Amino acid sequence: MEEQWITSVGIDLGTSTTKMIISRLKLARTSSAISLPRFEIVERQLLHASPIYSTPFKSVDEVDAKRIGEILAKEYALAGIHPSSLKSGAVIITGETANKKNAREILHHLAEQSGDFVVATAGPDLEGLLAGKGAGADQRSMQSREAVANIDIGGGTANTAFFKRGKPVGTITFHVGGRLIQVESNGMITAVSPSIRPWLQASGYSLYAGQVVTFSFLRELCIRLCQNMLDCLAGYDTHLQGESLRTLIIGEPLSSIPTLEEWSVSGGIGQLMERKGPIDIAEMTLYGDIGPLLARTLKEVIASYPIKLIQPAQTVRATVIGTGMQSTEISGATVHLDESLLPIRNLPVLKLPITSFMIEHPDLLSEAVTQIMHTGVSLFGQDGSPPFALALSGIADFTYASLQHLSARLTECFAAYFPTSTIMVIICENDIAKALGQSLERRCGGHPKIVCIDQIKVEYGDYIDLGTPISGVMIPVVVKTLAFHHKAGGGMPS
């Protein structure tokens, strides 16, 4: 087989909006006839992009699953696609919708009904990472001296991801979104999200449902909100903001903010920034919330910072993963595993590049392993077994001593961060899987069990399927790359 077309879908259920994209991907063989087959996406065709729907809710804390099902069924019919024909893609629940009581139930239902999906309930860290890649910030950072940040702002959260030289270097999320304060055209507040109330109180604002406010009052509030967030992202001294900033950040703040050369804004607010801003309450309440005013004030405030504002590759659809790439590779030079553990499907990948300098300085290697395990907990939680696959790249010639040190540190950190996981999966770019796997097995004593394979090249953010062994030694591995589209590369229109 020299080429094949596959159909892919992306579904994003957000705080304010729900979107779906269906695309057609051409996979072609890029390896020579005498080597193992490798397929890559060589052509992309947009088959169908749904309208931007308002996310339906049955109540304040429950998504209307039936209505979502009807929306998707309608879009599949319009696209002329049956879910059984889908070969890749993703369902993602983002923003405040991820916290609704039936979010997980909806994910599982959509996964069962919609073909071969990469499925993730996107917490704020993962959501920021996906949106940043969808907006093209990772590619942009390849051309920059310093870091590039993308701020994806929807109805409930502002998810920020930092990239440097193409790699993610941190995420931070704020309670900033257009739907957090809902208001009618006469200025009457109809709803205030519980997530923004601590910031309002810490910032000296009294706001409640039924209150009538002025346009200037809301404008001042939005300016203050944007300044709090942008001061933090720009690395300014934020101690003076005190409690107001602490209540704005979701989770723990970053220990240090990377120096930024450029930033972009995606999401619904990013799209609204491209339009003319509202000048009064009537224009502001086009969607029954502060979204248009937040976009206008953000555009004004962000211009005062010495960081270049760039246009993202995608705005409102940055977080929709419209496509996925599947290519089957073979691991078999050296492997260490228990066949009874396979197959393993839809396993997210974290990547740990190892340099010669790290090998020569064991403390640096230990620190890097600790950090990657911390990142794994932040992105995927502690419940998965295995929680993720750790890809090791960079160095080929480990000494016996350095291999033992790596093995010891992996064992200690995995046990500390994932004490209930019964499986640890390691992917080696080079041929060290058998030796490393045996060392890990001796140290772990069967808990967790070890799957260690090699000759597989993956990237941060990929998902993998590990199939059952062929001829007892070769492991088929399906690498699913979240294929984000960038304008420079002939990308998919928004």
CSV table of C-alpha atoms in Angstrom, one decimal:
chain,number,residue,atom,x,y,z
A,1,MET,CA,0.0,0.0,0.0
A,2,GLU,CA,1.6,3.3,-1.1
A,3,GLU,CA,-1.2,5.6,-0.1
A,4,GLN,CA,-4.5,5.7,1.7
A,5,TRP,CA,-7.2,8.2,2.6
A,6,ILE,CA,-8.7,8.3,6.1
A,7,THR,CA,-11.5,10.3,7.6
A,8,SER,CA,-11.0,12.2,10.9
A,9,VAL,CA,-13.2,14.2,13.2
A,10,GLY,CA,-12.7,16.8,16.0
A,11,ILE,CA,-15.4,17.7,18.6
A,12,ASP,CA,-15.0,20.5,21.1
A,13,LEU,CA,-17.6,21.0,23.8
A,14,GLY,CA,-16.7,24.3,25.5
A,15,THR,CA,-18.2,26.6,28.1
A,16,SER,CA,-19.9,28.7,25.5
A,17,THR,CA,-19.7,26.9,22.2
A,18,THR,CA,-19.7,23.4,20.6
A,19,LYS,CA,-17.9,22.8,17.3
A,20,MET,CA,-17.2,19.9,15.0
A,21,ILE,CA,-14.8,19.5,12.1
A,22,ILE,CA,-14.5,16.5,9.7
A,23,SER,CA,-11.5,16.2,7.5
A,24,ARG,CA,-10.0,13.8,4.9
A,25,LEU,CA,-6.3,12.9,5.2
A,26,LYS,CA,-4.1,11.4,2.7
A,27,LEU,CA,-1.4,9.0,4.1
A,28,ALA,CA,1.5,8.2,1.8
A,29,ARG,CA,4.5,6.1,2.3
A,30,THR,CA,7.6,8.2,2.9
A,31,SER,CA,10.1,5.4,3.6
A,32,SER,CA,12.1,3.5,1.0
A,33,ALA,CA,11.1,0.1,-0.3
A,34,ILE,CA,13.9,-1.6,1.6
A,35,SER,CA,13.0,-0.1,5.0
A,36,LEU,CA,10.1,-0.5,7.4
A,37,PRO,CA,7.0,1.3,6.1
A,38,ARG,CA,6.4,4.8,7.5
A,39,PHE,CA,3.3,6.9,6.5
A,40,GLU,CA,2.8,10.6,6.9
A,41,ILE,CA,0.0,13.1,6.1
A,42,VAL,CA,0.8,14.6,2.7
A,43,GLU,CA,-2.6,16.2,1.9
A,44,ARG,CA,-5.5,17.5,3.9
A,45,GLN,CA,-9.0,18.2,2.8
A,46,LEU,CA,-11.7,19.9,4.9
A,47,LEU,CA,-14.9,18.0,4.3
A,48,HIS,CA,-17.2,19.7,6.8
A,49,ALA,CA,-17.1,22.4,9.4
A,50,SER,CA,-20.1,22.8,11.6
A,51,PRO,CA,-21.6,26.1,12.6
A,52,ILE,CA,-20.6,27.4,16.1
A,53,TYR,CA,-23.4,26.1,18.3
A,54,SER,CA,-24.1,27.4,21.8
A,55,THR,CA,-23.3,24.5,24.2
A,56,PRO,CA,-26.6,23.2,25.5
A,57,PHE,CA,-27.2,22.8,29.2
A,58,LYS,CA,-30.1,21.1,31.1
A,59,SER,CA,-29.2,23.0,34.2
A,60,VAL,CA,-26.4,25.1,35.7
A,61,ASP,CA,-24.2,22.0,36.4
A,62,GLU,CA,-25.4,19.6,33.7
A,63,VAL,CA,-24.8,19.4,30.0
A,64,ASP,CA,-27.7,18.4,27.8
A,65,ALA,CA,-26.4,15.2,26.4
A,66,LYS,CA,-29.4,14.5,24.3
A,67,ARG,CA,-29.2,17.8,22.6
A,68,ILE,CA,-25.4,17.4,21.9
A,69,GLY,CA,-26.2,14.0,20.4
A,70,GLU,CA,-28.8,15.6,18.1
A,71,ILE,CA,-26.4,18.3,17.0
A,72,LEU,CA,-23.7,15.8,16.1
A,73,ALA,CA,-26.1,13.4,14.4
A,74,LYS,CA,-27.3,16.4,12.3
A,75,GLU,CA,-23.7,17.4,11.4
A,76,TYR,CA,-22.7,13.8,10.5
A,77,ALA,CA,-25.8,13.6,8.2
A,78,LEU,CA,-25.0,16.9,6.6
A,79,ALA,CA,-21.4,15.8,6.0
A,80,GLY,CA,-22.6,12.4,4.6
A,81,ILE,CA,-20.3,10.6,7.1
A,82,HIS,CA,-21.2,7.6,9.2
A,83,PRO,CA,-19.3,7.5,12.5
A,84,SER,CA,-18.1,3.9,11.7
A,85,SER,CA,-16.0,5.3,8.8
A,86,LEU,CA,-14.0,7.5,11.1
A,87,LYS,CA,-10.4,6.4,11.6
A,88,SER,CA,-9.0,9.1,13.9
A,89,GLY,CA,-9.9,12.3,15.8
A,90,ALA,CA,-10.8,13.5,19.3
A,91,VAL,CA,-13.5,14.5,21.6
A,92,ILE,CA,-12.6,17.3,24.1
A,93,ILE,CA,-14.6,18.9,26.8
A,94,THR,CA,-13.0,22.2,27.7
A,95,GLY,CA,-13.4,25.2,30.0
A,96,GLU,CA,-16.0,25.1,32.8
A,97,THR,CA,-18.0,22.4,30.9
A,98,ALA,CA,-15.3,19.9,31.9
A,99,ASN,CA,-16.4,20.4,35.5
A,100,LYS,CA,-20.1,19.6,34.9
A,101,LYS,CA,-21.4,16.5,36.7
A,102,ASN,CA,-22.1,14.5,33.6
A,103,ALA,CA,-19.0,15.5,31.6
A,104,ARG,CA,-17.3,12.1,31.8
A,105,GLU,CA,-20.5,10.3,30.9
A,106,ILE,CA,-20.8,12.3,27.8
A,107,LEU,CA,-17.2,11.7,26.8
A,108,HIS,CA,-17.6,7.9,27.0
A,109,HIS,CA,-20.9,8.0,25.1
A,110,LEU,CA,-19.4,10.1,22.3
A,111,ALA,CA,-16.4,7.8,22.2
A,112,GLU,CA,-18.5,4.7,21.8
A,113,GLN,CA,-20.6,6.3,19.1
A,114,SER,CA,-17.9,8.0,17.1
A,115,GLY,CA,-15.3,5.6,15.8
A,116,ASP,CA,-11.6,5.3,16.7
A,117,PHE,CA,-11.1,8.4,18.9
A,118,VAL,CA,-8.4,9.9,21.0
A,119,VAL,CA,-10.5,10.9,24.0
A,120,ALA,CA,-9.5,13.3,26.6
A,121,THR,CA,-11.4,15.4,29.3
A,122,ALA,CA,-9.1,18.4,28.8
A,123,GLY,CA,-8.1,19.8,32.1
A,124,PRO,CA,-6.7,23.3,31.9
A,125,ASP,CA,-3.1,22.3,31.4
A,126,LEU,CA,-3.9,19.9,28.6
A,127,GLU,CA,-6.4,22.3,27.1
A,128,GLY,CA,-3.9,25.1,27.0
A,129,LEU,CA,-1.3,22.8,25.4
A,130,LEU,CA,-3.7,21.6,22.7
A,131,ALA,CA,-5.0,25.1,21.9
A,132,GLY,CA,-1.4,26.5,21.8
A,133,LYS,CA,-0.4,23.9,19.2
A,134,GLY,CA,-3.7,24.5,17.3
A,135,ALA,CA,-2.9,28.2,17.3
A,136,GLY,CA,0.6,27.6,15.9
A,137,ALA,CA,2.5,28.9,18.9
A,138,ASP,CA,4.8,25.9,18.9
A,139,GLN,CA,5.8,26.4,15.3
A,140,ARG,CA,6.2,30.1,15.8
A,141,SER,CA,8.5,29.6,18.7
A,142,MET,CA,10.9,27.7,16.4
A,143,GLN,CA,11.7,31.1,14.8
A,144,SER,CA,12.0,33.2,18.1
A,145,ARG,CA,14.8,33.9,20.4
A,146,GLU,CA,12.6,33.8,23.5
A,147,ALA,CA,9.4,32.0,24.4
A,148,VAL,CA,6.0,32.4,22.6
A,149,ALA,CA,2.7,32.1,24.5
A,150,ASN,CA,-0.8,31.5,23.3
A,151,ILE,CA,-3.7,32.6,25.4
A,152,ASP,CA,-6.8,30.6,24.5
A,153,ILE,CA,-9.8,32.5,26.0
A,154,GLY,CA,-13.3,31.1,25.7
A,155,GLY,CA,-16.4,31.4,27.9
A,156,GLY,CA,-14.9,30.2,31.2
A,157,THR,CA,-11.1,30.1,31.2
A,158,ALA,CA,-8.0,31.6,29.7
A,159,ASN,CA,-5.6,28.7,29.1
A,160,THR,CA,-2.0,29.8,28.4
A,161,ALA,CA,0.8,27.6,27.0
A,162,PHE,CA,4.4,28.7,26.6
A,163,PHE,CA,6.6,27.2,23.9
A,164,LYS,CA,10.3,27.6,23.3
A,165,ARG,CA,12.1,26.2,20.2
A,166,GLY,CA,9.0,24.2,19.4
A,167,LYS,CA,8.6,22.5,22.8
A,168,PRO,CA,6.1,23.3,25.6
A,169,VAL,CA,7.8,24.8,28.6
A,170,GLY,CA,4.8,25.6,30.9
A,171,THR,CA,1.1,26.2,31.2
A,172,ILE,CA,-1.0,28.5,33.4
A,173,THR,CA,-4.8,29.0,33.5
A,174,PHE,CA,-6.9,32.0,34.7
A,175,HIS,CA,-10.5,32.5,35.5
A,176,VAL,CA,-10.9,34.8,32.6
A,177,GLY,CA,-13.7,34.3,30.1
A,178,GLY,CA,-16.6,36.0,28.3
A,179,ARG,CA,-19.3,33.9,29.9
A,180,LEU,CA,-18.3,34.4,33.5
A,181,ILE,CA,-20.6,37.4,33.8
A,182,GLN,CA,-23.9,37.3,32.0
A,183,VAL,CA,-25.8,40.6,31.4
A,184,GLU,CA,-28.9,41.8,29.6
A,185,SER,CA,-29.2,44.7,27.2
A,186,ASN,CA,-30.6,47.0,30.0
A,187,GLY,CA,-27.5,46.4,32.1
A,188,MET,CA,-29.0,43.9,34.5
A,189,ILE,CA,-26.7,41.2,35.6
A,190,THR,CA,-28.3,37.8,35.1
A,191,ALA,CA,-25.6,35.5,36.4
A,192,VAL,CA,-22.1,35.6,38.0
A,193,SER,CA,-20.0,32.4,37.8
A,194,PRO,CA,-18.8,31.1,41.2
A,195,SER,CA,-15.3,30.8,39.7
A,196,ILE,CA,-14.9,34.6,39.3
A,197,ARG,CA,-16.5,35.7,42.6
A,198,PRO,CA,-13.3,35.3,44.6
A,199,TRP,CA,-11.5,37.6,42.2
A,200,LEU,CA,-14.3,40.1,42.2
A,201,GLN,CA,-14.3,40.2,46.0
A,202,ALA,CA,-10.5,40.5,46.3
A,203,SER,CA,-10.5,43.3,43.7
A,204,GLY,CA,-13.2,45.3,45.5
A,205,TYR,CA,-16.1,44.7,43.1
A,206,SER,CA,-19.6,43.9,44.3
A,207,LEU,CA,-21.5,42.1,41.6
A,208,TYR,CA,-24.7,39.9,41.9
A,209,ALA,CA,-27.6,38.7,39.8
A,210,GLY,CA,-30.3,41.3,39.5
A,211,GLN,CA,-27.9,44.3,39.9
A,212,VAL,CA,-28.0,46.9,37.2
A,213,VAL,CA,-24.6,48.2,36.1
A,214,THR,CA,-23.2,50.7,33.6
A,215,PHE,CA,-21.1,50.1,30.5
A,216,SER,CA,-18.2,52.1,32.1
A,217,PHE,CA,-18.3,50.0,35.3
A,218,LEU,CA,-18.0,46.7,33.3
A,219,ARG,CA,-15.3,48.3,31.1
A,220,GLU,CA,-13.3,49.2,34.1
A,221,LEU,CA,-13.7,45.7,35.5
A,222,CYS,CA,-12.6,44.1,32.3
A,223,ILE,CA,-9.5,46.3,32.0
A,224,ARG,CA,-8.5,45.3,35.6
A,225,LEU,CA,-9.1,41.6,34.8
A,226,CYS,CA,-7.0,41.8,31.7
A,227,GLN,CA,-4.2,43.7,33.4
A,228,ASN,CA,-4.0,41.2,36.2
A,229,MET,CA,-3.6,38.4,33.8
A,230,LEU,CA,-1.2,40.1,31.3
A,231,ASP,CA,1.0,41.4,34.1
A,232,CYS,CA,1.5,37.8,35.3
A,233,LEU,CA,2.2,36.5,31.8
A,234,ALA,CA,4.6,39.3,31.0
A,235,GLY,CA,6.6,38.5,34.1
A,236,TYR,CA,6.0,41.7,35.9
A,237,ASP,CA,6.3,42.0,39.7
A,238,THR,CA,2.8,40.8,40.7
A,239,HIS,CA,3.3,41.0,44.5
A,240,LEU,CA,1.2,44.2,44.6
A,241,GLN,CA,-1.7,42.3,43.1
A,242,GLY,CA,-1.7,39.9,46.0
A,243,GLU,CA,-4.9,38.1,46.7
A,244,SER,CA,-6.6,39.3,43.5
A,245,LEU,CA,-4.1,37.5,41.3
A,246,ARG,CA,-4.0,34.4,43.4
A,247,THR,CA,-7.8,34.0,43.1
A,248,LEU,CA,-7.5,34.5,39.3
A,249,ILE,CA,-5.1,31.6,38.8
A,250,ILE,CA,-6.5,28.1,38.5
A,251,GLY,CA,-4.3,25.6,40.4
A,252,GLU,CA,-0.7,26.4,41.3
A,253,PRO,CA,1.1,29.4,39.6
A,254,LEU,CA,4.3,28.7,37.6
A,255,SER,CA,7.4,29.0,39.6
A,256,SER,CA,8.9,31.2,36.9
A,257,ILE,CA,7.4,32.8,33.8
A,258,PRO,CA,9.4,32.4,30.6
A,259,THR,CA,10.6,35.6,29.0
A,260,LEU,CA,8.2,36.3,26.1
A,261,GLU,CA,9.0,37.6,22.7
A,262,GLU,CA,5.5,37.1,21.2
A,263,TRP,CA,2.0,36.1,22.3
A,264,SER,CA,-1.2,35.3,20.5
A,265,VAL,CA,-4.9,35.1,21.6
A,266,SER,CA,-7.1,32.3,20.3
A,267,GLY,CA,-10.6,31.0,21.3
A,268,GLY,CA,-13.8,32.8,21.1
A,269,ILE,CA,-12.3,36.0,22.6
A,270,GLY,CA,-9.5,35.9,20.1
A,271,GLN,CA,-12.0,35.8,17.2
A,272,LEU,CA,-14.0,38.7,18.7
A,273,MET,CA,-10.7,40.8,18.9
A,274,GLU,CA,-10.7,40.8,15.1
A,275,ARG,CA,-14.1,42.6,15.1
A,276,LYS,CA,-15.1,46.2,16.0
A,277,GLY,CA,-15.5,46.4,19.7
A,278,PRO,CA,-18.8,47.4,21.4
A,279,ILE,CA,-19.4,51.0,22.5
A,280,ASP,CA,-22.4,50.6,24.7
A,281,ILE,CA,-24.3,48.0,26.7
A,282,ALA,CA,-26.6,47.1,23.8
A,283,GLU,CA,-23.7,46.2,21.5
A,284,MET,CA,-21.8,44.4,24.4
A,285,THR,CA,-24.7,42.0,25.1
A,286,LEU,CA,-24.9,40.5,21.7
A,287,TYR,CA,-24.4,37.1,23.3
A,288,GLY,CA,-25.8,38.0,26.7
A,289,ASP,CA,-22.4,38.2,28.4
A,290,ILE,CA,-19.3,40.4,28.6
A,291,GLY,CA,-17.5,38.5,25.9
A,292,PRO,CA,-17.4,41.3,23.2
A,293,LEU,CA,-16.3,43.9,25.9
A,294,LEU,CA,-13.6,41.6,27.3
A,295,ALA,CA,-12.2,41.2,23.7
A,296,ARG,CA,-12.2,44.9,23.1
A,297,THR,CA,-10.5,45.8,26.4
A,298,LEU,CA,-8.0,42.9,26.0
A,299,LYS,CA,-7.0,44.3,22.5
A,300,GLU,CA,-6.5,47.7,24.0
A,301,VAL,CA,-4.6,46.7,27.1
A,302,ILE,CA,-2.3,44.1,25.4
A,303,ALA,CA,-1.1,46.9,23.1
A,304,SER,CA,0.6,48.6,26.0
A,305,TYR,CA,3.0,45.6,26.7
A,306,PRO,CA,6.4,45.3,24.9
A,307,ILE,CA,5.6,41.9,23.6
A,308,LYS,CA,4.6,41.4,20.0
A,309,LEU,CA,1.0,40.4,19.4
A,310,ILE,CA,0.8,37.9,16.6
A,311,GLN,CA,-2.1,36.4,14.7
A,312,PRO,CA,-2.8,32.8,15.6
A,313,ALA,CA,-3.2,30.2,12.9
A,314,GLN,CA,-6.6,29.4,14.4
A,315,THR,CA,-8.8,31.4,16.8
A,316,VAL,CA,-12.2,30.0,17.7
A,317,ARG,CA,-11.3,26.5,16.4
A,318,ALA,CA,-7.8,26.3,18.0
A,319,THR,CA,-8.8,23.6,20.4
A,320,VAL,CA,-10.7,21.5,18.0
A,321,ILE,CA,-8.5,18.7,16.9
A,322,GLY,CA,-9.8,18.3,13.4
A,323,THR,CA,-7.4,15.5,12.4
A,324,GLY,CA,-5.3,12.7,13.7
A,325,MET,CA,-2.5,10.9,11.9
A,326,GLN,CA,-2.1,7.2,12.3
A,327,SER,CA,1.0,5.4,11.1
A,328,THR,CA,1.9,1.9,12.1
A,329,GLU,CA,5.5,1.4,13.1
A,330,ILE,CA,7.3,-1.7,14.3
A,331,SER,CA,9.3,-2.1,17.5
A,332,GLY,CA,11.4,-5.2,17.7
A,333,ALA,CA,15.1,-4.6,17.9
A,334,THR,CA,15.0,-5.0,21.7
A,335,VAL,CA,11.8,-5.2,23.8
A,336,HIS,CA,11.0,-6.0,27.4
A,337,LEU,CA,7.4,-6.7,28.2
A,338,ASP,CA,4.8,-9.2,29.4
A,339,GLU,CA,2.5,-10.0,26.4
A,340,SER,CA,-0.5,-10.3,28.7
A,341,LEU,CA,-0.4,-6.5,29.2
A,342,LEU,CA,-1.1,-5.8,25.5
A,343,PRO,CA,-2.9,-4.3,23.7
A,344,ILE,CA,-2.8,-0.8,25.2
A,345,ARG,CA,-4.7,1.8,23.4
A,346,ASN,CA,-4.9,5.7,23.3
A,347,LEU,CA,-2.0,6.2,25.6
A,348,PRO,CA,-0.7,9.8,25.8
A,349,VAL,CA,3.0,10.5,25.3
A,350,LEU,CA,5.4,12.6,27.3
A,351,LYS,CA,8.9,13.1,26.0
A,352,LEU,CA,12.2,13.4,27.9
A,353,PRO,CA,15.2,14.3,25.8
A,354,ILE,CA,18.4,13.2,27.4
A,355,THR,CA,21.7,14.9,26.6
A,356,SER,CA,25.3,13.9,27.2
A,357,PHE,CA,25.6,16.7,29.7
A,358,MET,CA,22.7,15.2,31.7
A,359,ILE,CA,24.5,11.8,31.7
A,360,GLU,CA,27.6,13.4,33.0
A,361,HIS,CA,25.7,15.2,35.7
A,362,PRO,CA,23.3,12.7,37.4
A,363,ASP,CA,21.6,15.4,39.5
A,364,LEU,CA,20.4,17.1,36.3
A,365,LEU,CA,19.0,13.8,35.0
A,366,SER,CA,17.3,13.2,38.3
A,367,GLU,CA,15.7,16.6,38.2
A,368,ALA,CA,14.5,16.1,34.6
A,369,VAL,CA,12.9,12.8,35.5
A,370,THR,CA,11.2,14.3,38.6
A,371,GLN,CA,9.8,17.2,36.4
A,372,ILE,CA,8.4,14.9,33.8
A,373,MET,CA,6.6,12.9,36.4
A,374,HIS,CA,5.2,16.1,37.9
A,375,THR,CA,4.0,17.1,34.4
A,376,GLY,CA,2.4,13.7,34.0
A,377,VAL,CA,0.3,14.1,37.1
A,378,SER,CA,-0.6,17.7,36.1
A,379,LEU,CA,-1.8,16.7,32.7
A,380,PHE,CA,-3.3,13.2,33.2
A,381,GLY,CA,-3.9,12.7,36.9
A,382,GLN,CA,-2.9,9.7,39.0
A,383,ASP,CA,-5.6,7.2,38.1
A,384,GLY,CA,-4.4,5.9,34.8
A,385,SER,CA,-2.7,2.5,34.6
A,386,PRO,CA,-0.5,3.2,32.8
A,387,PRO,CA,-1.0,7.0,33.1
A,388,PHE,CA,1.2,7.8,30.0
A,389,ALA,CA,4.1,6.5,27.9
A,390,LEU,CA,7.4,8.1,28.6
A,391,ALA,CA,9.5,8.6,25.5
A,392,LEU,CA,13.3,8.8,26.0
A,393,SER,CA,15.3,10.4,23.2
A,394,GLY,CA,18.7,11.9,22.5
A,395,ILE,CA,21.4,9.7,23.7
A,396,ALA,CA,22.4,6.3,22.3
A,397,ASP,CA,25.4,5.2,24.2
A,398,PHE,CA,24.5,4.8,27.8
A,399,THR,CA,27.2,3.4,30.1
A,400,TYR,CA,26.2,0.7,32.6
A,401,ALA,CA,26.4,3.2,35.4
A,402,SER,CA,24.3,5.8,33.7
A,403,LEU,CA,21.6,3.3,32.7
A,404,GLN,CA,21.4,2.1,36.3
A,405,HIS,CA,21.0,5.6,37.6
A,406,LEU,CA,18.3,6.3,35.0
A,407,SER,CA,16.5,3.1,36.0
A,408,ALA,CA,16.7,3.9,39.7
A,409,ARG,CA,15.3,7.4,39.2
A,410,LEU,CA,12.5,6.3,37.0
A,411,THR,CA,11.5,3.6,39.5
A,412,GLU,CA,11.6,6.0,42.5
A,413,CYS,CA,9.7,8.8,40.8
A,414,PHE,CA,7.1,6.7,39.2
A,415,ALA,CA,6.3,5.0,42.5
A,416,ALA,CA,6.1,8.4,44.2
A,417,TYR,CA,3.8,10.0,41.7
A,418,PHE,CA,1.8,7.0,40.5
A,419,PRO,CA,1.6,4.6,43.4
A,420,THR,CA,-1.5,2.8,42.2
A,421,SER,CA,-0.4,2.3,38.6
A,422,THR,CA,0.3,-1.4,37.7
A,423,ILE,CA,2.1,-0.7,34.4
A,424,MET,CA,4.9,1.7,33.4
A,425,VAL,CA,5.5,2.2,29.7
A,426,ILE,CA,8.8,3.4,28.3
A,427,ILE,CA,9.5,4.1,24.6
A,428,CYS,CA,13.2,4.3,23.6
A,429,GLU,CA,14.2,6.0,20.4
A,430,ASN,CA,17.4,4.0,20.4
A,431,ASP,CA,18.2,0.3,21.1
A,432,ILE,CA,18.3,0.2,24.9
A,433,ALA,CA,14.9,-1.1,25.7
A,434,LYS,CA,15.9,-4.6,26.7
A,435,ALA,CA,18.7,-3.5,29.1
A,436,LEU,CA,16.6,-0.7,30.5
A,437,GLY,CA,13.5,-2.9,30.8
A,438,GLN,CA,15.4,-5.6,32.7
A,439,SER,CA,16.9,-3.1,35.1
A,440,LEU,CA,13.5,-1.5,35.7
A,441,GLU,CA,11.9,-5.0,36.2
A,442,ARG,CA,14.5,-5.9,38.9
A,443,ARG,CA,14.0,-2.7,40.8
A,444,CYS,CA,10.2,-2.7,40.6
A,445,GLY,CA,9.8,-6.4,41.5
A,446,GLY,CA,6.6,-6.7,39.4
A,447,HIS,CA,4.9,-3.6,40.7
A,448,PRO,CA,4.5,-1.9,38.4
A,449,LYS,CA,5.0,-4.3,35.4
A,450,ILE,CA,7.3,-2.9,32.7
A,451,VAL,CA,6.6,-2.4,29.0
A,452,CYS,CA,9.8,-1.1,27.4
A,453,ILE,CA,10.1,-0.9,23.6
A,454,ASP,CA,12.5,0.8,21.1
A,455,GLN,CA,13.0,2.1,17.6
A,456,ILE,CA,9.9,4.3,17.9
A,457,LYS,CA,10.0,8.0,17.4
A,458,VAL,CA,7.2,10.0,19.0
A,459,GLU,CA,6.6,13.6,20.1
A,460,TYR,CA,5.1,15.3,23.1
A,461,GLY,CA,1.3,15.3,22.7
A,462,ASP,CA,1.1,12.1,20.5
A,463,TYR,CA,-1.1,9.2,21.5
A,464,ILE,CA,0.0,5.6,20.8
A,465,ASP,CA,-1.6,2.1,20.5
A,466,LEU,CA,0.6,-0.9,21.4
A,467,GLY,CA,-0.7,-4.0,19.6
A,468,THR,CA,-0.1,-7.6,20.4
A,469,PRO,CA,3.3,-9.0,19.4
A,470,ILE,CA,3.9,-10.3,15.8
A,471,SER,CA,5.9,-13.5,15.7
A,472,GLY,CA,6.5,-13.1,19.4
A,473,VAL,CA,9.1,-10.3,19.1
A,474,MET,CA,7.8,-7.4,16.9
A,475,ILE,CA,5.3,-4.9,18.5
A,476,PRO,CA,3.0,-3.0,16.1
A,477,VAL,CA,2.7,0.6,17.4
A,478,VAL,CA,0.2,3.1,16.0
A,479,VAL,CA,1.3,6.6,16.6
A,480,LYS,CA,-1.5,9.1,16.6
A,481,THR,CA,-0.3,12.6,16.1
A,482,LEU,CA,-2.7,15.5,16.9
A,483,ALA,CA,-2.3,17.1,13.5
A,484,PHE,CA,-2.9,20.8,14.0
A,485,HIS,CA,-3.1,23.0,11.0
A,486,HIS,CA,-1.0,26.1,10.5
A,487,LYS,CA,-1.7,28.8,7.8
A,488,ALA,CA,1.9,28.7,6.6
A,489,GLY,CA,1.5,25.0,5.8
A,490,GLY,CA,-1.7,25.2,3.7
A,491,GLY,CA,-3.8,24.7,6.8
A,492,MET,CA,-7.4,24.2,7.2
A,493,PRO,CA,-9.6,27.4,7.1
A,494,SER,CA,-11.3,28.5,10.3
